[in-house]
PDB file of C-alpha atoms in Angstrom:
ATOM      1  CA  MET A   4      96.101 142.482  59.173  1.00  0.00           C
ATOM      2  CA  GLY A   5      99.676 142.039  58.374  1.00  0.00           C
ATOM      3  CA  PHE A   6     100.838 143.478  61.703  1.00  0.00           C
ATOM      4  CA  GLY A   7      98.463 141.084  63.581  1.00  0.00           C
ATOM      5  CA  GLN A   8      99.951 138.062  61.670  1.00  0.00           C
ATOM      6  CA  SER A   9     103.471 139.171  62.475  1.00  0.00           C
ATOM      7  CA  TYR A  10     102.561 139.605  66.165  1.00  0.00           C
ATOM      8  CA  ILE A  11     101.042 136.275  66.335  1.00  0.00           C
ATOM      9  CA  SER A  12     103.937 134.582  64.636  1.00  0.00           C
ATOM     10  CA  ALA A  13     106.170 136.155  67.086  1.00  0.00           C
ATOM     11  CA  LEU A  14     104.193 135.255  70.159  1.00  0.00           C
ATOM     12  CA  PRO A  15     105.370 131.727  70.444  1.00  0.00           C
ATOM     13  CA  LEU A  16     109.217 133.027  70.426  1.00  0.00           C
ATOM     14  CA  LEU A  17     108.281 135.600  73.063  1.00  0.00           C
ATOM     15  CA  LEU A  18     106.526 132.945  75.372  1.00  0.00           C
ATOM     16  CA  LEU A  19     109.549 130.774  74.945  1.00  0.00           C
ATOM     17  CA  LEU A  20     111.966 133.623  75.985  1.00  0.00           C
ATOM     18  CA  LEU A  21     109.862 134.337  78.931  1.00  0.00           C
ATOM     19  CA  SER A  22     109.586 130.657  80.011  1.00  0.00           C
ATOM     20  CA  THR A  23     113.351 130.261  79.463  1.00  0.00           C
ATOM     21  CA  THR A  24     114.032 133.353  81.808  1.00  0.00           C
ATOM     22  CA  CYS A  25     111.696 131.963  84.401  1.00  0.00           C
ATOM     23  CA  ASN A  26     113.364 128.536  84.442  1.00  0.00           C
ATOM     24  CA  ALA A  27     116.808 130.100  84.440  1.00  0.00           C
ATOM     25  CA  GLU A  28     116.081 131.747  87.845  1.00  0.00           C
ATOM     26  CA  LEU A  29     117.073 128.563  89.371  1.00  0.00           C
ATOM     27  CA  SER A  30     120.576 127.425  88.877  1.00  0.00           C
ATOM     28  CA  THR A  31     122.744 124.684  89.830  1.00  0.00           C
ATOM     29  CA  ASN A  32     125.665 127.238  90.421  1.00  0.00           C
ATOM     30  CA  TYR A  33     123.620 129.820  92.050  1.00  0.00           C
ATOM     31  CA  TYR A  34     125.826 130.207  95.120  1.00  0.00           C
ATOM     32  CA  SER A  35     129.098 129.696  93.400  1.00  0.00           C
ATOM     33  CA  ASP A  36     130.169 133.406  93.748  1.00  0.00           C
ATOM     34  CA  THR A  37     128.246 134.499  96.676  1.00  0.00           C
ATOM     35  CA  CYS A  38     128.746 131.458  98.965  1.00  0.00           C
ATOM     36  CA  PRO A  39     130.960 128.991  97.141  1.00  0.00           C
ATOM     37  CA  ASN A  40     131.230 126.707 100.320  1.00  0.00           C
ATOM     38  CA  ALA A  41     127.601 126.506 101.126  1.00  0.00           C
ATOM     39  CA  LEU A  42     126.928 123.030  99.547  1.00  0.00           C
ATOM     40  CA  SER A  43     129.900 121.355 101.236  1.00  0.00           C
ATOM     41  CA  THR A  44     128.969 122.940 104.596  1.00  0.00           C
ATOM     42  CA  ILE A  45     125.395 121.643 104.262  1.00  0.00           C
ATOM     43  CA  ARG A  46     126.647 118.195 103.031  1.00  0.00           C
ATOM     44  CA  THR A  47     128.930 117.808 106.159  1.00  0.00           C
ATOM     45  CA  VAL A  48     125.828 118.416 108.521  1.00  0.00           C
ATOM     46  CA  ILE A  49     123.722 115.980 106.729  1.00  0.00           C
ATOM     47  CA  ARG A  50     126.319 113.144 106.495  1.00  0.00           C
ATOM     48  CA  SER A  51     126.722 113.525 110.260  1.00  0.00           C
ATOM     49  CA  ALA A  52     123.083 113.358 110.977  1.00  0.00           C
ATOM     50  CA  VAL A  53     122.573 110.307 108.902  1.00  0.00           C
ATOM     51  CA  SER A  54     125.473 108.658 110.149  1.00  0.00           C
ATOM     52  CA  ALA A  55     124.132 109.159 113.735  1.00  0.00           C
ATOM     53  CA  GLU A  56     120.695 107.775 112.504  1.00  0.00           C
ATOM     54  CA  ARG A  57     120.057 106.242 109.192  1.00  0.00           C
ATOM     55  CA  ARG A  58     116.346 106.868 109.539  1.00  0.00           C
ATOM     56  CA  MET A  59     117.031 110.616 109.217  1.00  0.00           C
ATOM     57  CA  ALA A  60     117.640 110.135 105.463  1.00  0.00           C
ATOM     58  CA  ALA A  61     113.983 109.281 104.853  1.00  0.00           C
ATOM     59  CA  SER A  62     112.840 112.132 107.131  1.00  0.00           C
ATOM     60  CA  LEU A  63     114.822 114.763 105.131  1.00  0.00           C
ATOM     61  CA  ILE A  64     113.512 113.496 101.882  1.00  0.00           C
ATOM     62  CA  ARG A  65     109.949 113.563 103.229  1.00  0.00           C
ATOM     63  CA  LEU A  66     110.480 116.994 104.589  1.00  0.00           C
ATOM     64  CA  HIS A  67     111.344 118.325 101.129  1.00  0.00           C
ATOM     65  CA  PHE A  68     108.401 116.647  99.707  1.00  0.00           C
ATOM     66  CA  HIS A  69     105.946 118.054 102.177  1.00  0.00           C
ATOM     67  CA  ASP A  70     107.416 121.346 101.834  1.00  0.00           C
ATOM     68  CA  CYS A  71     106.982 121.603  98.137  1.00  0.00           C
ATOM     69  CA  PHE A  72     103.491 120.319  98.001  1.00  0.00           C
ATOM     70  CA  VAL A  73     102.231 123.291 100.119  1.00  0.00           C
ATOM     71  CA  GLN A  74     102.550 126.587  98.200  1.00  0.00           C
ATOM     72  CA  GLY A  75     105.843 125.521  96.560  1.00  0.00           C
ATOM     73  CA  CYS A  76     109.182 124.750  97.624  1.00  0.00           C
ATOM     74  CA  ASP A  77     109.536 127.751  99.936  1.00  0.00           C
ATOM     75  CA  ALA A  78     110.429 126.369 103.411  1.00  0.00           C
ATOM     76  CA  SER A  79     107.050 127.265 104.664  1.00  0.00           C
ATOM     77  CA  ILE A  80     106.863 123.784 106.558  1.00  0.00           C
ATOM     78  CA  LEU A  81     109.744 125.045 108.866  1.00  0.00           C
ATOM     79  CA  LEU A  82     107.769 128.166 110.300  1.00  0.00           C
ATOM     80  CA  ASP A  83     106.510 127.856 113.944  1.00  0.00           C
ATOM     81  CA  ASP A  84     103.246 129.173 115.086  1.00  0.00           C
ATOM     82  CA  SER A  85     103.293 132.923 115.788  1.00  0.00           C
ATOM     83  CA  SER A  86     100.688 135.762 116.078  1.00  0.00           C
ATOM     84  CA  SER A  87     100.517 135.845 112.339  1.00  0.00           C
ATOM     85  CA  ILE A  88     101.455 132.223 111.289  1.00  0.00           C
ATOM     86  CA  GLU A  89      99.517 129.041 111.705  1.00  0.00           C
ATOM     87  CA  SER A  90     102.212 126.530 111.262  1.00  0.00           C
ATOM     88  CA  GLU A  91     101.974 123.694 108.853  1.00  0.00           C
ATOM     89  CA  LYS A  92     103.720 121.496 111.406  1.00  0.00           C
ATOM     90  CA  THR A  93     100.418 120.731 113.120  1.00  0.00           C
ATOM     91  CA  ALA A  94      98.629 119.564 109.980  1.00  0.00           C
ATOM     92  CA  ILE A  95      97.574 115.878 110.550  1.00  0.00           C
ATOM     93  CA  GLN A  96      99.883 114.756 107.786  1.00  0.00           C
ATOM     94  CA  ASN A  97     102.884 116.494 109.517  1.00  0.00           C
ATOM     95  CA  ASP A  98     101.987 116.410 113.187  1.00  0.00           C
ATOM     96  CA  LYS A  99     104.356 114.194 115.258  1.00  0.00           C
ATOM     97  CA  SER A 100     105.620 112.601 112.045  1.00  0.00           C
ATOM     98  CA  ILE A 101     107.707 115.049 110.145  1.00  0.00           C
ATOM     99  CA  ARG A 102     111.219 115.224 111.475  1.00  0.00           C
ATOM    100  CA  GLY A 103     114.548 116.751 110.541  1.00  0.00           C
ATOM    101  CA  TYR A 104     113.683 120.369 111.471  1.00  0.00           C
ATOM    102  CA  ASP A 105     116.599 120.385 113.948  1.00  0.00           C
ATOM    103  CA  ILE A 106     118.965 119.250 111.121  1.00  0.00           C
ATOM    104  CA  ILE A 107     117.899 121.907 108.879  1.00  0.00           C
ATOM    105  CA  ASP A 108     118.341 124.567 111.649  1.00  0.00           C
ATOM    106  CA  LYS A 109     121.933 123.093 112.207  1.00  0.00           C
ATOM    107  CA  ALA A 110     122.771 123.432 108.553  1.00  0.00           C
ATOM    108  CA  LYS A 111     121.371 126.984 108.279  1.00  0.00           C
ATOM    109  CA  ALA A 112     123.441 128.022 111.473  1.00  0.00           C
ATOM    110  CA  GLU A 113     126.617 126.704 109.880  1.00  0.00           C
ATOM    111  CA  VAL A 114     125.959 128.311 106.550  1.00  0.00           C
ATOM    112  CA  GLU A 115     125.160 131.583 108.233  1.00  0.00           C
ATOM    113  CA  LYS A 116     128.571 131.574 110.014  1.00  0.00           C
ATOM    114  CA  ILE A 117     130.327 131.769 106.490  1.00  0.00           C
ATOM    115  CA  CYS A 118     127.601 133.576 104.373  1.00  0.00           C
ATOM    116  CA  PRO A 119     125.170 135.638 106.402  1.00  0.00           C
ATOM    117  CA  GLU A 120     121.680 136.013 104.727  1.00  0.00           C
ATOM    118  CA  ILE A 121     122.732 134.477 101.526  1.00  0.00           C
ATOM    119  CA  VAL A 122     121.396 130.904 101.387  1.00  0.00           C
ATOM    120  CA  SER A 123     117.657 130.293 101.722  1.00  0.00           C
ATOM    121  CA  CYS A 124     116.250 127.812 104.116  1.00  0.00           C
ATOM    122  CA  ALA A 125     114.127 126.400 100.993  1.00  0.00           C
ATOM    123  CA  ASP A 126     117.465 125.688  99.191  1.00  0.00           C
ATOM    124  CA  ILE A 127     118.986 123.985 102.236  1.00  0.00           C
ATOM    125  CA  VAL A 128     115.861 121.554 102.544  1.00  0.00           C
ATOM    126  CA  ALA A 129     116.332 120.753  98.801  1.00  0.00           C
ATOM    127  CA  ILE A 130     120.016 120.143  99.145  1.00  0.00           C
ATOM    128  CA  ALA A 131     119.613 118.110 102.320  1.00  0.00           C
ATOM    129  CA  ALA A 132     117.136 115.743 100.462  1.00  0.00           C
ATOM    130  CA  ARG A 133     119.709 115.076  97.874  1.00  0.00           C
ATOM    131  CA  ASP A 134     122.627 114.502 100.259  1.00  0.00           C
ATOM    132  CA  ALA A 135     120.430 112.271 102.504  1.00  0.00           C
ATOM    133  CA  SER A 136     119.715 110.073  99.574  1.00  0.00           C
ATOM    134  CA  PHE A 137     123.200 109.778  98.460  1.00  0.00           C
ATOM    135  CA  ALA A 138     124.250 109.005 102.101  1.00  0.00           C
ATOM    136  CA  VAL A 139     122.332 105.869 102.255  1.00  0.00           C
ATOM    137  CA  GLY A 140     123.127 104.627  98.765  1.00  0.00           C
ATOM    138  CA  GLY A 141     120.481 106.285  96.940  1.00  0.00           C
ATOM    139  CA  PRO A 142     120.892 108.446  93.735  1.00  0.00           C
ATOM    140  CA  SER A 143     122.359 112.016  93.738  1.00  0.00           C
ATOM    141  CA  TRP A 144     121.421 114.802  91.495  1.00  0.00           C
ATOM    142  CA  SER A 145     122.231 118.344  90.625  1.00  0.00           C
ATOM    143  CA  VAL A 146     120.022 120.566  92.779  1.00  0.00           C
ATOM    144  CA  LYS A 147     118.733 123.634  91.234  1.00  0.00           C
ATOM    145  CA  LEU A 148     119.188 126.583  93.489  1.00  0.00           C
ATOM    146  CA  GLY A 149     117.907 130.160  93.960  1.00  0.00           C
ATOM    147  CA  ARG A 150     114.735 129.674  95.867  1.00  0.00           C
ATOM    148  CA  ARG A 151     113.752 132.236  98.476  1.00  0.00           C
ATOM    149  CA  ASP A 152     111.845 131.653 101.667  1.00  0.00           C
ATOM    150  CA  SER A 153     108.263 132.430 102.222  1.00  0.00           C
ATOM    151  CA  THR A 154     106.914 134.761 104.764  1.00  0.00           C
ATOM    152  CA  THR A 155     103.588 132.683 105.376  1.00  0.00           C
ATOM    153  CA  ALA A 156     102.526 129.231 106.045  1.00  0.00           C
ATOM    154  CA  ASN A 157      99.280 127.529 105.050  1.00  0.00           C
ATOM    155  CA  LYS A 158      98.036 124.799 107.360  1.00  0.00           C
ATOM    156  CA  ASN A 159      94.770 124.510 105.488  1.00  0.00           C
ATOM    157  CA  LEU A 160      96.534 123.878 102.304  1.00  0.00           C
ATOM    158  CA  ALA A 161      98.626 121.297 103.909  1.00  0.00           C
ATOM    159  CA  ILE A 162      95.546 119.440 105.142  1.00  0.00           C
ATOM    160  CA  SER A 163      93.863 119.583 101.722  1.00  0.00           C
ATOM    161  CA  ASP A 164      96.927 118.906  99.336  1.00  0.00           C
ATOM    162  CA  LEU A 165      99.178 116.462 101.096  1.00  0.00           C
ATOM    163  CA  PRO A 166      98.581 112.724 100.701  1.00  0.00           C
ATOM    164  CA  LEU A 167      97.017 110.725 103.455  1.00  0.00           C
ATOM    165  CA  PHE A 168      97.775 107.068 104.311  1.00  0.00           C
ATOM    166  CA  THR A 169      94.104 106.350 103.476  1.00  0.00           C
ATOM    167  CA  ASP A 170      94.206 107.656 100.034  1.00  0.00           C
ATOM    168  CA  ASN A 171      93.236 105.480  97.087  1.00  0.00           C
ATOM    169  CA  LEU A 172      95.022 105.481  93.756  1.00  0.00           C
ATOM    170  CA  GLU A 173      92.812 107.888  92.038  1.00  0.00           C
ATOM    171  CA  THR A 174      93.049 110.385  94.871  1.00  0.00           C
ATOM    172  CA  LEU A 175      96.949 109.940  94.865  1.00  0.00           C
ATOM    173  CA  ILE A 176      97.263 110.485  91.122  1.00  0.00           C
ATOM    174  CA  SER A 177      94.951 113.636  91.328  1.00  0.00           C
ATOM    175  CA  ARG A 178      97.023 115.196  94.280  1.00  0.00           C
ATOM    176  CA  PHE A 179     100.309 114.772  92.231  1.00  0.00           C
ATOM    177  CA  SER A 180      98.704 115.920  89.043  1.00  0.00           C
ATOM    178  CA  LYS A 181      97.721 119.218  90.766  1.00  0.00           C
ATOM    179  CA  LYS A 182     101.473 119.705  91.311  1.00  0.00           C
ATOM    180  CA  GLN A 183     102.274 118.900  87.608  1.00  0.00           C
ATOM    181  CA  LEU A 184     103.772 115.408  88.650  1.00  0.00           C
ATOM    182  CA  SER A 185     102.623 112.401  86.645  1.00  0.00           C
ATOM    183  CA  ALA A 186     101.498 109.089  87.980  1.00  0.00           C
ATOM    184  CA  ARG A 187     105.106 107.650  87.250  1.00  0.00           C
ATOM    185  CA  ASP A 188     106.501 110.579  89.159  1.00  0.00           C
ATOM    186  CA  MET A 189     104.165 109.673  92.046  1.00  0.00           C
ATOM    187  CA  VAL A 190     105.064 105.986  92.098  1.00  0.00           C
ATOM    188  CA  VAL A 191     108.815 106.529  91.859  1.00  0.00           C
ATOM    189  CA  LEU A 192     108.685 109.249  94.630  1.00  0.00           C
ATOM    190  CA  SER A 193     106.748 106.725  96.739  1.00  0.00           C
ATOM    191  CA  GLY A 194     109.865 104.542  96.494  1.00  0.00           C
ATOM    192  CA  ALA A 195     111.650 106.569  99.144  1.00  0.00           C
ATOM    193  CA  HIS A 196     109.302 104.753 101.572  1.00  0.00           C
ATOM    194  CA  THR A 197     111.837 101.973 101.480  1.00  0.00           C
ATOM    195  CA  LEU A 198     113.656 104.110 104.026  1.00  0.00           C
ATOM    196  CA  GLY A 199     110.692 105.365 106.120  1.00  0.00           C
ATOM    197  CA  GLN A 200     108.773 104.078 109.165  1.00  0.00           C
ATOM    198  CA  ALA A 201     105.127 104.578 110.005  1.00  0.00           C
ATOM    199  CA  GLN A 202     103.170 104.980 113.183  1.00  0.00           C
ATOM    200  CA  CYS A 203     100.905 102.189 114.201  1.00  0.00           C
ATOM    201  CA  PHE A 204      97.670 104.058 113.860  1.00  0.00           C
ATOM    202  CA  THR A 205      98.311 104.598 110.156  1.00  0.00           C
ATOM    203  CA  PHE A 206      98.444 100.803 109.451  1.00  0.00           C
ATOM    204  CA  ARG A 207      96.439  99.175 112.233  1.00  0.00           C
ATOM    205  CA  ASN A 208      93.301  98.748 110.264  1.00  0.00           C
ATOM    206  CA  ARG A 209      95.203  97.267 107.180  1.00  0.00           C
ATOM    207  CA  ILE A 210      97.074  94.435 109.384  1.00  0.00           C
ATOM    208  CA  TYR A 211      93.892  93.564 111.372  1.00  0.00           C
ATOM    209  CA  ASP A 212      91.228  93.747 108.651  1.00  0.00           C
ATOM    210  CA  ASN A 213      90.984  90.272 107.119  1.00  0.00           C
ATOM    211  CA  ALA A 214      89.510  91.756 104.030  1.00  0.00           C
ATOM    212  CA  SER A 215      92.677  93.644 103.234  1.00  0.00           C
ATOM    213  CA  VAL A 216      94.750  92.645 100.397  1.00  0.00           C
ATOM    214  CA  ILE A 217      97.720  91.719 102.431  1.00  0.00           C
ATOM    215  CA  ASP A 218     100.138  88.818 102.958  1.00  0.00           C
ATOM    216  CA  GLY A 219      99.066  86.825 105.982  1.00  0.00           C
ATOM    217  CA  GLY A 220     102.625  86.198 107.311  1.00  0.00           C
ATOM    218  CA  PHE A 221     103.506  89.861 106.848  1.00  0.00           C
ATOM    219  CA  ALA A 222     100.314  91.006 108.762  1.00  0.00           C
ATOM    220  CA  SER A 223     100.972  88.579 111.669  1.00  0.00           C
ATOM    221  CA  THR A 224     104.488  90.049 112.018  1.00  0.00           C
ATOM    222  CA  ARG A 225     103.343  93.535 112.013  1.00  0.00           C
ATOM    223  CA  ARG A 226     100.610  92.874 114.542  1.00  0.00           C
ATOM    224  CA  ARG A 227     103.410  91.952 117.077  1.00  0.00           C
ATOM    225  CA  GLY A 228     104.574  95.592 116.955  1.00  0.00           C
ATOM    226  CA  CYS A 229     101.277  97.242 116.668  1.00  0.00           C
ATOM    227  CA  PRO A 230      98.628  96.258 119.177  1.00  0.00           C
ATOM    228  CA  SER A 231      94.949  96.218 118.254  1.00  0.00           C
ATOM    229  CA  LEU A 232      94.038  98.554 121.117  1.00  0.00           C
ATOM    230  CA  SER A 233      94.073 102.074 120.178  1.00  0.00           C
ATOM    231  CA  ASN A 234      95.666 104.382 122.767  1.00  0.00           C
ATOM    232  CA  PRO A 235      98.245 107.148 122.647  1.00  0.00           C
ATOM    233  CA  GLU A 236     101.204 104.798 123.548  1.00  0.00           C
ATOM    234  CA  ASN A 237     100.242 102.096 121.030  1.00  0.00           C
ATOM    235  CA  ASN A 238      99.365 104.540 118.300  1.00  0.00           C
ATOM    236  CA  LYS A 239     102.889 105.965 118.164  1.00  0.00           C
ATOM    237  CA  LYS A 240     104.661 102.702 117.868  1.00  0.00           C
ATOM    238  CA  LEU A 241     106.873 102.654 114.855  1.00  0.00           C
ATOM    239  CA  ALA A 242     107.370  99.988 112.046  1.00  0.00           C
ATOM    240  CA  ALA A 243     109.715 100.098 109.018  1.00  0.00           C
ATOM    241  CA  LEU A 244     107.804 100.543 105.722  1.00  0.00           C
ATOM    242  CA  ASP A 245     110.349  97.988 104.317  1.00  0.00           C
ATOM    243  CA  LEU A 246     110.942  95.000 106.476  1.00  0.00           C
ATOM    244  CA  VAL A 247     113.759  93.582 104.364  1.00  0.00           C
ATOM    245  CA  THR A 248     116.280  96.352 103.949  1.00  0.00           C
ATOM    246  CA  PRO A 249     114.842  99.472 105.994  1.00  0.00           C
ATOM    247  CA  ASN A 250     118.208 101.327 106.076  1.00  0.00           C
ATOM    248  CA  SER A 251     119.150 100.973 102.343  1.00  0.00           C
ATOM    249  CA  PHE A 252     117.842 102.982  99.482  1.00  0.00           C
ATOM    250  CA  ASP A 253     116.805 100.251  97.047  1.00  0.00           C
ATOM    251  CA  ASN A 254     113.972  98.883  95.170  1.00  0.00           C
ATOM    252  CA  ASN A 255     112.667  96.371  97.760  1.00  0.00           C
ATOM    253  CA  TYR A 256     109.699  98.526  98.418  1.00  0.00           C
ATOM    254  CA  PHE A 257     108.382  97.727  94.971  1.00  0.00           C
ATOM    255  CA  LYS A 258     109.065  93.989  95.382  1.00  0.00           C
ATOM    256  CA  ASN A 259     107.158  94.182  98.734  1.00  0.00           C
ATOM    257  CA  LEU A 260     104.136  95.679  96.908  1.00  0.00           C
ATOM    258  CA  ILE A 261     103.967  92.862  94.500  1.00  0.00           C
ATOM    259  CA  GLN A 262     104.066  90.440  97.362  1.00  0.00           C
ATOM    260  CA  LYS A 263     101.201  92.273  99.107  1.00  0.00           C
ATOM    261  CA  LYS A 264     103.424  93.533 101.764  1.00  0.00           C
ATOM    262  CA  GLY A 265     102.769  97.199 101.474  1.00  0.00           C
ATOM    263  CA  LEU A 266     102.436  98.528 105.023  1.00  0.00           C
ATOM    264  CA  LEU A 267     100.133 101.433 104.298  1.00  0.00           C
ATOM    265  CA  HIS A 268      96.937 101.322 102.430  1.00  0.00           C
ATOM    266  CA  SER A 269      98.274 104.207 100.245  1.00  0.00           C
ATOM    267  CA  ASP A 270     101.355 102.157  99.397  1.00  0.00           C
ATOM    268  CA  GLN A 271      99.602  98.847  98.404  1.00  0.00           C
ATOM    269  CA  VAL A 272      97.075 100.774  96.120  1.00  0.00           C
ATOM    270  CA  LEU A 273     100.068 101.319  93.770  1.00  0.00           C
ATOM    271  CA  PHE A 274      99.848  97.583  92.957  1.00  0.00           C
ATOM    272  CA  SER A 275      96.352  96.541  93.268  1.00  0.00           C
ATOM    273  CA  GLY A 276      95.174  95.838  89.735  1.00  0.00           C
ATOM    274  CA  GLY A 277      95.258  99.599  88.899  1.00  0.00           C
ATOM    275  CA  SER A 278      96.979 101.744  86.330  1.00  0.00           C
ATOM    276  CA  THR A 279     100.216 101.821  88.121  1.00  0.00           C
ATOM    277  CA  ASN A 280     100.805  98.134  88.328  1.00  0.00           C
ATOM    278  CA  ASN A 281     103.277  98.036  85.395  1.00  0.00           C
ATOM    279  CA  ILE A 282     105.266 100.885  86.762  1.00  0.00           C
ATOM    280  CA  VAL A 283     105.662  99.043  90.096  1.00  0.00           C
ATOM    281  CA  SER A 284     106.759  95.912  88.235  1.00  0.00           C
ATOM    282  CA  GLU A 285     109.261  97.818  86.142  1.00  0.00           C
ATOM    283  CA  TYR A 286     110.893  99.337  89.186  1.00  0.00           C
ATOM    284  CA  SER A 287     110.887  95.966  91.044  1.00  0.00           C
ATOM    285  CA  GLU A 288     112.904  94.553  88.238  1.00  0.00           C
ATOM    286  CA  ASN A 289     115.115  97.336  87.403  1.00  0.00           C
ATOM    287  CA  PRO A 290     116.901  99.230  90.364  1.00  0.00           C
ATOM    288  CA  THR A 291     119.038 101.383  87.888  1.00  0.00           C
ATOM    289  CA  THR A 292     115.651 102.667  86.393  1.00  0.00           C
ATOM    290  CA  PHE A 293     114.182 103.363  89.743  1.00  0.00           C
ATOM    291  CA  LYS A 294     117.108 105.350  90.947  1.00  0.00           C
ATOM    292  CA  SER A 295     117.434 107.415  87.831  1.00  0.00           C
ATOM    293  CA  ASP A 296     113.796 108.182  87.574  1.00  0.00           C
ATOM    294  CA  PHE A 297     113.701 109.047  91.293  1.00  0.00           C
ATOM    295  CA  ALA A 298     116.370 111.713  90.790  1.00  0.00           C
ATOM    296  CA  ALA A 299     114.552 113.160  87.920  1.00  0.00           C
ATOM    297  CA  ALA A 300     111.329 113.208  89.744  1.00  0.00           C
ATOM    298  CA  MET A 301     113.017 115.054  92.706  1.00  0.00           C
ATOM    299  CA  ILE A 302     114.272 117.633  90.406  1.00  0.00           C
ATOM    300  CA  LYS A 303     110.926 118.048  88.901  1.00  0.00           C
ATOM    301  CA  MET A 304     109.453 118.298  92.372  1.00  0.00           C
ATOM    302  CA  GLY A 305     112.063 120.893  93.412  1.00  0.00           C
ATOM    303  CA  ASP A 306     110.647 123.168  90.587  1.00  0.00           C
ATOM    304  CA  ILE A 307     107.185 123.515  92.161  1.00  0.00           C
ATOM    305  CA  GLU A 308     106.354 127.018  92.463  1.00  0.00           C
ATOM    306  CA  PRO A 309     109.603 128.499  93.939  1.00  0.00           C
ATOM    307  CA  LEU A 310     109.937 132.004  95.086  1.00  0.00           C
ATOM    308  CA  THR A 311     112.590 133.779  93.235  1.00  0.00           C
ATOM    309  CA  GLY A 312     114.027 137.168  92.377  1.00  0.00           C
ATOM    310  CA  SER A 313     112.251 139.811  94.560  1.00  0.00           C
ATOM    311  CA  ASN A 314     109.684 137.453  96.008  1.00  0.00           C
ATOM    312  CA  GLY A 315     110.157 136.080  99.307  1.00  0.00           C
ATOM    313  CA  ILE A 316     112.994 136.591 101.688  1.00  0.00           C
ATOM    314  CA  ILE A 317     116.209 134.937 103.066  1.00  0.00           C
ATOM    315  CA  ARG A 318     115.466 133.902 106.678  1.00  0.00           C
ATOM    316  CA  ARG A 319     118.286 134.011 109.177  1.00  0.00           C
ATOM    317  CA  ILE A 320     116.388 131.439 111.321  1.00  0.00           C
ATOM    318  CA  CYS A 321     114.411 129.019 109.471  1.00  0.00           C
ATOM    319  CA  SER A 322     111.654 128.733 111.955  1.00  0.00           C
ATOM    320  CA  ALA A 323     110.555 132.260 112.107  1.00  0.00           C
ATOM    321  CA  ILE A 324     110.379 135.565 110.011  1.00  0.00           C
ATOM    322  CA  ASN A 325     113.153 137.668 111.199  1.00  0.00           C
TER     323      ASN A 325
END
């Protein structure tokens, strides 16, 4: 009996030690000895890409998000189709909309020149998101590193787990909750849409449906760039998610929602009388809180089921197992 009590009382300490050990596998200085110039090399590539096209910042942040939501932050989204892999790139949420693969490939190639088979593609995706944010006036944060790359992709999981532009608030909250992210994390991460663009087919119903909760002038403006006729050419026409400051990382996205100027249905539901209204209002009034919470949520998202230690591999080329 006494032995059992001692064992039980020691159990919380044991679990704490195990948890600490697991969390310690990712470290902000992971490459300080093995590849000390990795971060600066990646930063140079990202700055150049964003300088050439500001929209790329949103694409790189979104790439990290879509990677982490499917079997963890493991660079599975980068894998092309092969005899053994069905690529996540062709999932409806990714197909013809996720960009930045070539930028990650370039960063990986530059890192491989100085530190062959040391830095994972998964870590490069995480670093690129941080550097892209900072390059357009967004927050920076200390990226925890040490992830390894997966040897598999999961298109079915991408289809089932990644958010859709048609999602309602309850569905969005549920999707994020499954990844251990709160409703507040979901709202603040959605703020990255201030930099993004959407294809016409994703918002056509919203701007042409008179029953939609949408500002009339905003809908009229968007109709000029998104014809009502659905065809391949019209469907891929792009519009900025933030009409006011589409090239700057700021809190205008939240101000737009309050004015009923959310472009996507899945944006506007964040401010439609539901449980997240107060969060949107807070971020619309306080850009400093938005940026600090965004950085914290990105760190939290980067912790989703990483492969570490002897799990996974370090790919030499991010798009294939080699």
